[in-house]
Amino acid sequence: MFERELSFGIEFVPNEPASKIGYMAKLAEDSGFDTVWITDHYNNRDVYSTLTLLSLLTNKVRLGTGVTNPYTRSPAITASSIASIDEISGGRAVLGIGPGDKATFDAMGIAWERPLSQVKNSASAIRSLLKRERLSEGGFNGAQMAFKARDIPIFIGAQGPKMLELAGQIGDGVLINASHPEDFKFAVPLVRVGAEKAGRDPQDVEISAYASFSADKDRAKAVDAARVVVAFIVAGSPENVLERHGIGQDEAFAISASISKGDFGAVMAGVTERMIEAFSICGTPQDCRARVDELLQTGVTQVVAGSPVGPNKDRSIKLIGREIVSRYR
Ligand code: F42
């Protein structure tokens, strides 16, 4: 059995000013969350500027990129940035890194080549650079940091089977974008196989459910808040994942088409109860606890409350802290 204590994270998307994120991150810290994850997309506020402010506004929480990628930032720049966050925050940085979001790379004119090996090589390069080792392979030509940093934990953002196995091989943790136990029954064994293949103890890998989360005392309000996020997840899910949850391709196509047309009335109407149940942790605190209990059974050791968090973010953070996080302490 896996004995790691369950921890709680929260995700913020820096699509609003850092001061607002800072306020909510402090609220999350005071509400008992253990880790704050900030997403990285070129079209939002910069992840490291946001983490710098959070380093100054919080005292205890771990602060992480959730997740950055090796395409828009060289691993050498990532090593320098995350080491700086670690220094400013007094040793609280964690690095989440994944293959990145193809849609944003297309918009930036960046080719998404060999994502598996890019993630693997960049994690290895970052680890070496943090130790001040000189790098002269994998495209590097004598790169070396001017300062030594802590051995900052690296979490791999993964969904696909190969990436999950890689996360088990090289990650201190894995961030899996999913909310339903069936998805973790598929993912967790792959992470464990990866760890075993690399001769590691699978218990050393922190398995995180990076879930769309929506909590409110009123279930209907929680569901309404989750609808748009769930619609985007359905539209972006591969056929096998939809099938796993009994959702037809036709239903997903209809939602995609409504998103493309900008018809958000139709988007909301297209999201069924089954989709909400498959792709979010949603409802009253009691509903959410029931789901967290199920996830624990599959080997999950961190639950990350991802967007939307709830219909009123401030209130939902406090509610989750009081009625969910505290029950697992
Ligand atoms: N992406 C962002 O850009 N920003 C974020 O803030 C962000 C947050 C985030 C949080 C949690 C999380 O789980 C994911 C998150 N993502 C974010 C998305 C993340 O960056 C990835 O897009 C997402 O995890 C999907 O990745 P994936 O695990 O499905 O991996 C892709 C690349 C995939 O297709 N994997 C396949 C697999 O089986 O794992 C294998 C692909 C493969 O084998 N590729 C070969 C190779 O060498 O890489 C090449 C194959 C060929 O023929 O070219």
Coordinates of C-alpha atoms and ligand atoms in Angstrom, one line a residue:
M1 CA 0.0 0.0 0.0
F2 CA 1.1 3.6 -0.6
E3 CA 1.5 5.5 2.6
R4 CA 2.3 9.1 1.5
E5 CA -0.1 11.6 3.1
L6 CA -2.6 13.3 0.8
S7 CA -1.6 16.8 0.0
F8 CA -3.6 19.6 -1.7
G9 CA -2.6 21.9 -4.4
I10 CA -4.4 24.7 -6.2
E11 CA -3.9 26.0 -9.8
F12 CA -4.1 29.6 -10.8
V13 CA -4.1 30.8 -14.4
P14 CA -2.4 34.2 -14.6
N15 CA -5.0 35.6 -16.9
E16 CA -5.5 38.3 -14.4
P17 CA -3.1 40.7 -12.7
A18 CA -0.4 39.1 -10.4
S19 CA -1.7 41.1 -7.4
K20 CA -5.1 39.3 -7.7
I21 CA -3.4 35.9 -8.0
G22 CA -1.2 36.9 -5.0
Y23 CA -4.2 37.6 -2.9
M24 CA -5.8 34.3 -3.8
A25 CA -2.6 32.3 -3.2
K26 CA -2.3 33.8 0.3
L27 CA -5.9 32.9 0.9
A28 CA -5.1 29.3 -0.3
E29 CA -2.1 29.1 2.0
D30 CA -4.2 30.3 5.0
S31 CA -6.9 27.8 4.0
G32 CA -4.5 24.9 4.3
F33 CA -3.3 24.2 0.7
D34 CA 0.2 22.9 0.4
T35 CA 1.2 23.9 -3.1
V36 CA 0.3 26.7 -5.5
W37 CA 0.7 25.9 -9.2
I38 CA 0.8 28.7 -11.8
T39 CA 0.2 27.7 -15.5
D40 CA 2.5 28.8 -18.3
H41 CA 1.1 30.0 -21.6
Y42 CA 2.8 32.8 -23.6
N43 CA -0.5 34.8 -23.9
N44 CA -1.0 35.1 -20.1
R45 CA 1.0 37.0 -17.5
D46 CA 4.5 35.5 -17.1
V47 CA 4.7 32.6 -14.8
Y48 CA 8.0 33.5 -13.1
S49 CA 7.0 37.1 -12.5
T50 CA 3.8 35.8 -10.8
L51 CA 5.8 33.3 -8.8
T52 CA 8.2 36.0 -7.6
L53 CA 5.3 38.0 -6.2
L54 CA 3.8 34.9 -4.6
S55 CA 7.2 34.2 -3.0
L56 CA 7.0 37.5 -1.2
L57 CA 3.3 37.2 -0.3
T58 CA 3.3 33.7 1.1
N59 CA 5.3 31.9 3.8
K60 CA 4.8 28.2 3.7
V61 CA 3.3 26.9 0.4
R62 CA 5.4 25.3 -2.3
L63 CA 5.3 27.4 -5.4
G64 CA 5.5 25.7 -8.8
T65 CA 5.2 26.2 -12.5
G66 CA 2.2 24.1 -13.5
V67 CA 3.5 23.5 -16.1
T68 CA 6.3 25.1 -18.2
N69 CA 7.8 23.4 -21.3
P70 CA 11.2 23.0 -23.0
Y71 CA 10.1 24.7 -26.3
T72 CA 9.3 28.3 -25.3
R73 CA 12.2 28.5 -22.8
S74 CA 15.6 26.9 -23.0
P75 CA 16.2 24.4 -20.1
A76 CA 19.1 26.7 -19.1
I77 CA 16.8 29.7 -18.7
T78 CA 14.3 27.5 -16.8
A79 CA 17.0 26.4 -14.4
S80 CA 18.0 30.0 -13.8
S81 CA 14.3 31.1 -13.3
I82 CA 13.2 28.3 -11.0
A83 CA 16.5 28.6 -9.0
S84 CA 15.8 32.3 -8.5
I85 CA 12.2 31.5 -7.3
D86 CA 13.6 29.0 -4.9
E87 CA 16.0 31.6 -3.5
I88 CA 13.4 34.3 -3.2
S89 CA 10.9 32.0 -1.6
G90 CA 13.3 30.4 0.9
G91 CA 13.5 27.0 -0.7
R92 CA 9.8 26.5 -1.7
A93 CA 10.1 26.1 -5.5
V94 CA 8.9 23.1 -7.4
L95 CA 9.2 22.8 -11.2
G96 CA 6.4 21.4 -13.2
I97 CA 7.4 20.7 -16.9
G98 CA 5.5 19.0 -19.7
P99 CA 5.5 18.9 -23.5
G100 CA 3.4 22.0 -23.7
D101 CA 0.2 23.1 -25.5
K102 CA 0.3 22.5 -29.2
A103 CA -2.3 25.1 -30.0
T104 CA -0.2 27.9 -28.5
F105 CA 3.0 26.6 -30.1
D106 CA 1.2 26.7 -33.5
A107 CA 0.3 30.3 -32.9
M108 CA 3.9 31.1 -32.0
G109 CA 5.3 29.3 -35.0
I110 CA 7.2 26.7 -32.9
A111 CA 7.4 23.2 -34.2
W112 CA 6.4 20.5 -31.6
E113 CA 9.1 18.0 -32.4
R114 CA 9.9 14.9 -30.3
P115 CA 8.1 16.0 -27.1
L116 CA 9.0 12.9 -25.2
S117 CA 12.7 13.2 -25.6
Q118 CA 12.5 17.0 -25.2
V119 CA 11.0 16.6 -21.8
K120 CA 13.4 13.9 -20.8
N121 CA 16.5 15.7 -21.9
S122 CA 15.4 19.1 -20.5
A123 CA 14.6 17.6 -17.0
S124 CA 18.1 16.0 -17.0
A125 CA 19.8 19.2 -18.2
I126 CA 17.9 21.3 -15.6
R127 CA 19.0 18.9 -12.8
S128 CA 22.6 19.1 -13.9
L129 CA 22.6 22.9 -14.3
L130 CA 21.1 23.3 -10.8
K131 CA 24.1 21.4 -9.5
R132 CA 26.4 23.7 -11.4
E133 CA 27.6 21.0 -13.7
R134 CA 29.0 22.0 -17.0
L135 CA 26.8 20.8 -19.9
S136 CA 28.5 19.8 -23.2
E137 CA 25.9 17.4 -24.7
G138 CA 22.3 17.4 -25.9
G139 CA 22.9 20.6 -27.9
F140 CA 24.7 22.4 -25.0
N141 CA 28.2 23.7 -25.6
G142 CA 29.7 24.2 -22.1
A143 CA 26.7 25.8 -20.4
Q144 CA 27.2 26.3 -16.6
M145 CA 25.3 28.3 -14.0
A146 CA 27.1 31.0 -12.1
F147 CA 25.5 29.9 -8.9
K148 CA 24.5 26.6 -7.2
A149 CA 20.9 25.8 -6.4
R150 CA 18.9 23.3 -4.4
D151 CA 17.9 20.0 -5.9
I152 CA 14.5 21.4 -6.8
P153 CA 11.8 18.7 -7.2
I154 CA 10.7 18.2 -10.8
F155 CA 7.1 17.2 -11.7
I156 CA 6.2 16.0 -15.2
G157 CA 2.9 17.1 -16.8
A158 CA 1.7 13.9 -18.5
Q159 CA -1.4 12.3 -20.1
G160 CA -0.2 9.9 -22.8
P161 CA 1.1 6.4 -21.9
K162 CA 4.7 7.1 -22.8
M163 CA 4.8 10.4 -21.0
L164 CA 3.3 8.8 -17.9
E165 CA 6.0 6.1 -18.0
L166 CA 8.7 8.7 -18.5
A167 CA 7.3 10.6 -15.5
G168 CA 7.7 7.5 -13.4
Q169 CA 11.3 7.1 -14.6
I170 CA 12.5 10.6 -14.1
G171 CA 10.0 12.7 -12.1
D172 CA 9.8 13.5 -8.4
G173 CA 6.1 13.8 -9.2
V174 CA 3.6 13.7 -12.0
L175 CA 0.8 16.1 -12.7
I176 CA -2.0 14.3 -14.5
N177 CA -4.8 16.4 -16.0
A178 CA -7.7 14.2 -14.9
S179 CA -10.5 14.0 -12.3
H180 CA -12.0 10.5 -12.5
P181 CA -10.8 7.3 -10.8
E182 CA -11.0 5.4 -14.1
D183 CA -8.4 7.7 -15.6
F184 CA -6.1 7.1 -12.7
K185 CA -6.6 3.3 -12.8
F186 CA -5.2 3.7 -16.3
A187 CA -2.4 6.2 -15.5
V188 CA -1.0 5.2 -12.1
P189 CA 0.2 1.7 -13.1
L190 CA 2.0 3.3 -16.0
V191 CA 3.8 5.7 -13.7
R192 CA 4.7 2.8 -11.4
V193 CA 6.0 0.7 -14.3
G194 CA 8.2 3.6 -15.4
A195 CA 9.6 4.0 -11.8
E196 CA 10.3 0.3 -11.5
K197 CA 12.0 0.2 -14.9
A198 CA 14.3 2.9 -13.7
G199 CA 15.0 0.9 -10.5
R200 CA 13.2 3.5 -8.4
D201 CA 10.7 3.0 -5.6
P202 CA 7.2 4.0 -7.1
Q203 CA 6.3 5.5 -3.7
D204 CA 8.9 8.2 -4.4
V205 CA 6.8 9.6 -7.2
E206 CA 4.1 12.1 -6.0
I207 CA 1.0 11.3 -8.1
S208 CA -1.1 14.4 -8.6
A209 CA -4.6 14.7 -9.9
Y210 CA -4.5 18.1 -11.6
A211 CA -8.3 18.2 -11.7
S212 CA -11.0 20.7 -12.8
F213 CA -12.5 21.4 -9.4
S214 CA -15.7 23.3 -8.5
A215 CA -17.1 23.4 -5.0
D216 CA -20.0 25.2 -3.5
K217 CA -22.6 24.6 -0.8
D218 CA -25.1 24.6 -3.7
R219 CA -24.4 21.7 -6.0
A220 CA -26.2 23.4 -9.0
K221 CA -24.0 26.5 -8.7
A222 CA -20.9 24.3 -8.6
V223 CA -22.0 22.4 -11.7
D224 CA -22.8 25.6 -13.6
A225 CA -19.3 27.0 -12.8
A226 CA -17.7 23.8 -14.1
R227 CA -19.6 23.7 -17.4
V228 CA -17.3 25.9 -19.6
V229 CA -14.1 24.2 -18.4
V230 CA -15.6 20.7 -18.9
A231 CA -16.7 21.7 -22.4
F232 CA -13.1 22.6 -23.3
I233 CA -11.8 19.3 -21.8
V234 CA -14.4 17.3 -23.8
A235 CA -13.6 19.1 -27.0
G236 CA -9.8 18.4 -26.5
S237 CA -10.0 14.8 -25.3
P238 CA -8.8 11.9 -27.5
E239 CA -11.4 9.4 -28.6
N240 CA -10.2 6.6 -26.2
V241 CA -10.6 8.9 -23.2
L242 CA -14.2 9.9 -24.3
E243 CA -14.9 6.2 -24.8
R244 CA -13.6 5.3 -21.3
H245 CA -16.4 7.6 -19.9
G246 CA -19.1 6.6 -22.3
I247 CA -19.1 9.9 -24.1
G248 CA -19.8 9.8 -27.9
Q249 CA -17.5 11.5 -30.4
D250 CA -20.6 13.1 -31.9
E251 CA -21.3 14.9 -28.6
A252 CA -17.7 16.1 -28.4
F253 CA -17.8 17.3 -32.0
A254 CA -21.0 19.2 -31.3
I255 CA -19.3 21.0 -28.4
S256 CA -16.2 21.7 -30.5
A257 CA -18.4 23.2 -33.2
S258 CA -20.2 25.5 -30.8
I259 CA -16.9 26.6 -29.3
S260 CA -15.6 27.5 -32.8
K261 CA -18.7 29.5 -33.5
G262 CA -18.5 31.2 -30.2
D263 CA -22.0 30.1 -29.3
F264 CA -21.5 29.7 -25.6
G265 CA -25.2 29.1 -25.0
A266 CA -25.0 25.9 -27.1
V267 CA -21.7 25.0 -25.4
M268 CA -23.2 25.1 -21.9
A269 CA -26.3 23.2 -23.1
G270 CA -24.1 20.5 -24.7
V271 CA -22.4 19.7 -21.4
T272 CA -24.1 16.7 -19.9
E273 CA -24.1 15.3 -16.3
R274 CA -21.9 12.5 -17.5
M275 CA -19.3 14.9 -18.8
I276 CA -19.3 16.9 -15.5
E277 CA -18.9 13.6 -13.6
A278 CA -16.1 12.4 -15.9
F279 CA -14.0 15.6 -16.2
S280 CA -14.4 17.4 -12.9
I281 CA -14.5 17.1 -9.1
C282 CA -17.6 19.0 -8.6
G283 CA -20.5 19.7 -6.2
T284 CA -20.9 20.2 -2.5
P285 CA -17.9 19.6 -0.2
Q286 CA -19.4 16.2 0.6
D287 CA -19.6 15.3 -3.1
C288 CA -16.0 16.4 -3.6
R289 CA -14.8 14.5 -0.6
A290 CA -16.4 11.3 -1.9
R291 CA -14.5 11.8 -5.2
V292 CA -11.2 12.5 -3.4
D293 CA -11.7 9.3 -1.4
E294 CA -12.0 7.4 -4.6
L295 CA -8.9 9.0 -6.1
L296 CA -6.9 8.1 -2.9
Q297 CA -7.8 4.4 -3.6
T298 CA -6.1 4.6 -7.0
G299 CA -2.8 5.9 -5.6
V300 CA -3.2 9.6 -6.0
T301 CA -1.2 11.5 -3.4
Q302 CA -1.9 15.1 -4.3
V303 CA -5.2 16.6 -5.4
V304 CA -4.8 19.9 -7.3
A305 CA -7.9 22.1 -7.4
G306 CA -7.8 23.4 -10.9
S307 CA -10.1 25.8 -12.7
P308 CA -12.7 26.9 -12.0
V309 CA -12.3 26.1 -8.2
G310 CA -15.8 27.3 -7.7
P311 CA -18.5 29.8 -8.7
N312 CA -16.9 32.4 -6.4
K313 CA -13.2 31.7 -6.2
D314 CA -12.5 33.4 -2.9
R315 CA -15.4 31.8 -1.1
S316 CA -14.7 28.4 -2.7
I317 CA -11.0 28.4 -1.6
K318 CA -12.2 29.0 2.0
L319 CA -14.9 26.3 1.7
I320 CA -12.5 23.8 0.2
G321 CA -10.0 24.5 3.0
R322 CA -12.5 24.3 5.8
E323 CA -14.7 21.4 4.5
I324 CA -12.3 19.3 2.4
V325 CA -8.5 19.9 3.0
S326 CA -8.9 19.9 6.8
R327 CA -10.7 16.5 6.8
Y328 CA -7.6 14.8 5.4
R329 CA -5.2 16.2 8.1
Ligands
F42_1 N1 0.5 22.9 -21.0 C1 0.9 24.2 -21.2 O1 1.4 24.6 -22.2 N2 0.8 25.1 -20.1 C2 0.4 24.7 -18.9 O2 0.3 25.5 -18.0 C3 0.0 23.3 -18.7 C4 -0.5 22.8 -17.5 C5 -0.6 21.4 -17.3 C6 -0.9 20.9 -16.1 C7 -1.0 19.5 -15.9 C8 -0.9 18.7 -17.0 O3 -1.1 17.4 -16.9 C9 -0.7 19.2 -18.3 C10 -0.6 20.6 -18.5 N3 -0.3 21.1 -19.7 C11 0.1 22.5 -19.8 C12 -0.3 20.3 -20.9 C13 1.0 19.5 -21.2 O4 2.0 20.4 -21.5 C14 0.8 18.5 -22.3 O5 0.3 19.1 -23.4 C15 -0.2 17.4 -21.9 O6 0.2 16.9 -20.7 C16 -0.3 16.3 -23.0 O7 0.9 15.6 -23.1 P1 1.0 14.1 -23.3 O8 1.4 13.5 -22.0 O9 -0.3 13.5 -23.9 O10 2.2 13.9 -24.3 C17 2.0 14.1 -25.7 C18 3.3 14.8 -26.2 C19 1.9 12.8 -26.4 O11 1.4 12.7 -27.5 N4 2.4 11.7 -25.8 C20 2.4 10.3 -26.3 C21 2.4 9.4 -25.1 O12 2.1 8.2 -25.3 O13 2.7 9.8 -24.0 C22 3.7 9.9 -27.0 C23 4.3 10.9 -28.0 C24 5.6 10.3 -28.6 O14 5.9 9.2 -28.5 N5 6.3 11.2 -29.2 C25 7.6 10.9 -29.8 C26 8.7 11.6 -29.1 O15 9.8 11.4 -29.4 O16 8.3 12.5 -28.4 C27 7.5 11.3 -31.2 C28 6.6 10.6 -32.0 C29 6.7 11.0 -33.5 O17 6.4 10.1 -34.3 O18 7.0 12.1 -33.8

